[in-house]
Coordinates of N, CA and C in Angstrom, one line a residue:
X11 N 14.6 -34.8 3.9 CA 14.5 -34.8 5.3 C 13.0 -34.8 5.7
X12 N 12.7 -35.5 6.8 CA 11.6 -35.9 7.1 C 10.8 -34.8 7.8
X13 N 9.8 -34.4 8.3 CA 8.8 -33.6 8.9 C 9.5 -33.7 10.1
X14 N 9.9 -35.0 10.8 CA 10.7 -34.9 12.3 C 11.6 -35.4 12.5
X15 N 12.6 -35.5 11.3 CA 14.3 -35.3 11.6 C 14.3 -34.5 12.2
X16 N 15.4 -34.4 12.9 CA 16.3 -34.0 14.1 C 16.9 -32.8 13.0
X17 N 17.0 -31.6 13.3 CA 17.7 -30.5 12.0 C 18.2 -29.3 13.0
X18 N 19.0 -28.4 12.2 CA 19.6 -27.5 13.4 C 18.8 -26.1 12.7
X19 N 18.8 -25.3 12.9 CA 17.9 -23.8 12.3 C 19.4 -23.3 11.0
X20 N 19.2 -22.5 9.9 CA 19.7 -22.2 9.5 C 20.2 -20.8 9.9
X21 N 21.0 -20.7 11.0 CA 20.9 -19.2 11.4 C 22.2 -18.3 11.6
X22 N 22.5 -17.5 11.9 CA 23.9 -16.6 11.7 C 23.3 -15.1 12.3
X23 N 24.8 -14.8 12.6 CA 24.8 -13.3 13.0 C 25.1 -12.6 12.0
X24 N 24.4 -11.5 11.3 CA 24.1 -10.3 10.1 C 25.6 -9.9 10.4
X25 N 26.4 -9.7 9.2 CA 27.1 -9.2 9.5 C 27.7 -7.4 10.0
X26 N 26.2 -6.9 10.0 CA 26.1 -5.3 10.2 C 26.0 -5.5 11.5
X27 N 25.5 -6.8 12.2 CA 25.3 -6.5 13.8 C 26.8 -6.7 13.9
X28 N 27.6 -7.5 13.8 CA 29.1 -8.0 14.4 C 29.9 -6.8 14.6
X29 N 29.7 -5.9 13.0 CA 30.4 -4.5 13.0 C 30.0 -3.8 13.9
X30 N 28.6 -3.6 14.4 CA 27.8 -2.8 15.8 C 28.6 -3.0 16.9
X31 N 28.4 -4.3 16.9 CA 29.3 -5.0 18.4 C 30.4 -4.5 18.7
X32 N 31.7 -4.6 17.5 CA 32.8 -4.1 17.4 C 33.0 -2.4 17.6
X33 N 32.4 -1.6 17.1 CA 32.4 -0.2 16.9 C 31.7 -0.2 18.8
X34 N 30.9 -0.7 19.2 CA 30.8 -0.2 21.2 C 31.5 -0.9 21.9
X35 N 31.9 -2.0 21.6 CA 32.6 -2.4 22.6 C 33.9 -2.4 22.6
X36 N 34.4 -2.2 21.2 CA 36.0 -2.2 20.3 C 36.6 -3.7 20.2
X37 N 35.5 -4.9 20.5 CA 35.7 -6.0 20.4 C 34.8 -6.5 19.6
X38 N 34.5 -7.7 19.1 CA 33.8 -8.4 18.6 C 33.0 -9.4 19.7
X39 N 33.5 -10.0 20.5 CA 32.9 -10.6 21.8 C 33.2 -10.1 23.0
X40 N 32.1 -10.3 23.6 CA 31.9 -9.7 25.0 C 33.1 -9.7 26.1
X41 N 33.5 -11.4 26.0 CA 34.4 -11.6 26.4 C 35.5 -12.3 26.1
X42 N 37.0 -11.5 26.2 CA 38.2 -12.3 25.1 C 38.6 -13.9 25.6
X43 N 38.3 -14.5 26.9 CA 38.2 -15.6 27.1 C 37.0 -15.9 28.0
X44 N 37.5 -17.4 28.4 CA 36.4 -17.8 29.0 C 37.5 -18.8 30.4
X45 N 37.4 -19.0 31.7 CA 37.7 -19.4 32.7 C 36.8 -20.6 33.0
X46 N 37.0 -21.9 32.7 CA 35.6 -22.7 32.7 C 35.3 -23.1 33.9
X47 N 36.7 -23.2 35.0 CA 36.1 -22.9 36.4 C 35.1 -22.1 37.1
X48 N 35.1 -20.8 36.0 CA 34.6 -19.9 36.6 C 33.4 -19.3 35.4
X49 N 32.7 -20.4 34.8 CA 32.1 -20.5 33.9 C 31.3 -20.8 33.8
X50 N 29.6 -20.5 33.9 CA 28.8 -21.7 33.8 C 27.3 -21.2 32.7
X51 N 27.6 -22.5 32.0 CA 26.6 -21.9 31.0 C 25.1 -22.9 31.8
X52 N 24.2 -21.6 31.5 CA 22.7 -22.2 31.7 C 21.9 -22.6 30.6
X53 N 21.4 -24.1 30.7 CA 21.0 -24.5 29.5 C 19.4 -24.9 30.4
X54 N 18.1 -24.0 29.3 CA 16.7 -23.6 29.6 C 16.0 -24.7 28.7
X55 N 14.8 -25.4 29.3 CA 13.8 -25.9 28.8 C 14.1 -27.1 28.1
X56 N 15.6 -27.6 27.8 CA 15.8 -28.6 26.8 C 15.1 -30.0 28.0
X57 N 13.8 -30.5 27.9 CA 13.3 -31.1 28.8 C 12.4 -32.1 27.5
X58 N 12.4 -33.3 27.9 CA 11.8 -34.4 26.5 C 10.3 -33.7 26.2
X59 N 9.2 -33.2 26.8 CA 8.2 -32.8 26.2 C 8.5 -31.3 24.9
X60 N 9.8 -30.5 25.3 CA 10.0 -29.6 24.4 C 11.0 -30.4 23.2
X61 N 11.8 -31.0 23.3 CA 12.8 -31.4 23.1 C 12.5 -32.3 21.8
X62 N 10.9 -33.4 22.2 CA 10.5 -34.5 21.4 C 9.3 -33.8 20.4
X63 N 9.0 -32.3 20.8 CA 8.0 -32.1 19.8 C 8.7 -30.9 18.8
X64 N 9.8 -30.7 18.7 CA 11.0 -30.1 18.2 C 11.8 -30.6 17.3
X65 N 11.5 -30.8 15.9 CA 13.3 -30.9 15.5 C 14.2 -30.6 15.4
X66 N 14.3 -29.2 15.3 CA 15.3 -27.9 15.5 C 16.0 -28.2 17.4
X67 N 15.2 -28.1 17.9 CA 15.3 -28.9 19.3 C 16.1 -29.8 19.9
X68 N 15.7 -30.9 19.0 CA 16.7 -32.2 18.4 C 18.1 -31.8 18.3
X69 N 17.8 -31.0 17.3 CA 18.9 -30.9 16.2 C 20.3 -30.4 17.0
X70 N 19.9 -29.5 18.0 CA 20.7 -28.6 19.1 C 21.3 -29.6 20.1
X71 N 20.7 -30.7 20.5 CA 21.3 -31.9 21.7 C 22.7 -31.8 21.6
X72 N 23.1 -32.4 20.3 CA 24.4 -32.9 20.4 C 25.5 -31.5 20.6
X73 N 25.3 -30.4 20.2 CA 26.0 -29.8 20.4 C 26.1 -29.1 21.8
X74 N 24.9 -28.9 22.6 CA 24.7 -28.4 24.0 C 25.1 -30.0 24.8
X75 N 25.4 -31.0 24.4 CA 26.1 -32.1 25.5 C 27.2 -32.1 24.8
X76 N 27.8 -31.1 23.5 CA 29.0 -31.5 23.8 C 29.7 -30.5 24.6
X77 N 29.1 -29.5 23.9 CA 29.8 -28.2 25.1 C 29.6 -28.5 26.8
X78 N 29.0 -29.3 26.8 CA 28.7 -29.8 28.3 C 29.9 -30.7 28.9
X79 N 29.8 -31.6 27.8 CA 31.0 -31.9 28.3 C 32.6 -31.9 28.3
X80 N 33.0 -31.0 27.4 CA 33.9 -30.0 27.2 C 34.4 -29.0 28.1
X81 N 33.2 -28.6 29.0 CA 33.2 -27.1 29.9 C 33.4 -28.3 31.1
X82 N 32.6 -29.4 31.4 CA 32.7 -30.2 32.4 C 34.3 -30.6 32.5
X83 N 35.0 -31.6 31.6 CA 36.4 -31.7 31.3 C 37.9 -31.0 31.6
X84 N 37.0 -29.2 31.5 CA 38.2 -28.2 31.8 C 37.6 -28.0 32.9
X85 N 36.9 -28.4 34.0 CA 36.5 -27.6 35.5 C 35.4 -27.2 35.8
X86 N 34.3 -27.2 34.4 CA 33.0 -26.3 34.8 C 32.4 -26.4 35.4
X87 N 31.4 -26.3 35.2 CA 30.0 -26.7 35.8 C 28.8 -26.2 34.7
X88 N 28.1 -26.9 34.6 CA 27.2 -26.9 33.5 C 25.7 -27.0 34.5
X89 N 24.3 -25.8 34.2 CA 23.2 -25.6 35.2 C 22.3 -26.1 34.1
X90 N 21.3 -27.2 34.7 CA 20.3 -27.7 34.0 C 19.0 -27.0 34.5
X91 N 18.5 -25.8 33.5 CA 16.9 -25.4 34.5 C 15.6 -25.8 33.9
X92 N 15.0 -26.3 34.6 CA 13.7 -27.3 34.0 C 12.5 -26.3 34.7
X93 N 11.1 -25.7 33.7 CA 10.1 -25.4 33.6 C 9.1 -26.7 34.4
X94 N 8.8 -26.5 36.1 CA 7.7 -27.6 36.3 C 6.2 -27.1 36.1
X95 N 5.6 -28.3 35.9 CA 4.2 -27.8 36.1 C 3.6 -28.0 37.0
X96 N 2.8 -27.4 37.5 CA 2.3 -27.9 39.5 C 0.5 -28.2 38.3
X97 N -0.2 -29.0 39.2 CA -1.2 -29.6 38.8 C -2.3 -29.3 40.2
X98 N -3.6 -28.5 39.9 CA -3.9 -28.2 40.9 C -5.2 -29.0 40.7
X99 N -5.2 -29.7 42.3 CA -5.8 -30.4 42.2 C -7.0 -30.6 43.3
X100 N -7.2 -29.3 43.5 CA -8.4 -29.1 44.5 C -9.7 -29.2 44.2

C-alpha cells in the first residue's frame, strides 16, 4: 500500500469499554433503534483540502456516502458542516 492510498484506521471498541457501557446503561447502545425520519447524522470537516491530504480520510468516503445514502432512502436527512476560512484582507 502506497504512502497515499486511500486506507481506513485499524480501529475497534476495547472490549472492557462495551462491558462499561452495558453495566450503566443495561444496554450495549445508547439507542435500541434508530427512526431515520427522525434521524440525522452530522458529518464534520470531510471537505477536499482535509479529505485529499488524508488517507485514512479517503479511506472513510465510501462508507459515510453510503450511510448517506441509506439514511437518505429510508426518510433522513443527512447535515453536511464545512469549517470556512474568512481571509482578512485589510
Amino acid at each position: 500500500m502506497s504512502k497515499n492510498e486511500a486506507r481506513t484506521h485499524a480501529w475497534h471498541v476495547e472490549a472492557r469499554e462495551c462491558r462499561r457501557q452495558e453495566q450503566r446503561r443495561g444496554r450495549r447502545f445508547a439507542c435500541n433503534s434508530l427512526h431515520p425520519a427522525r434521524t440525522v447524522p452530522v458529518v464534520v470537516d470531510m471537505v477536499p483540502f482535509f479529505v485529499d491530504a488524508d488517507p485514512c480520510c479517503r479511506g472513510i468516503v465510501p462508507n459515510i456516502q453510503s450511510l448517506a445514502d441509506r439514511l437518505r432512502a429510508a426518510g433522513g436527512t443527512v447535515a453536511w458542516a464545512e469549517a470556512l476560512a474568512l481571509i482578512d484582507t485589510r
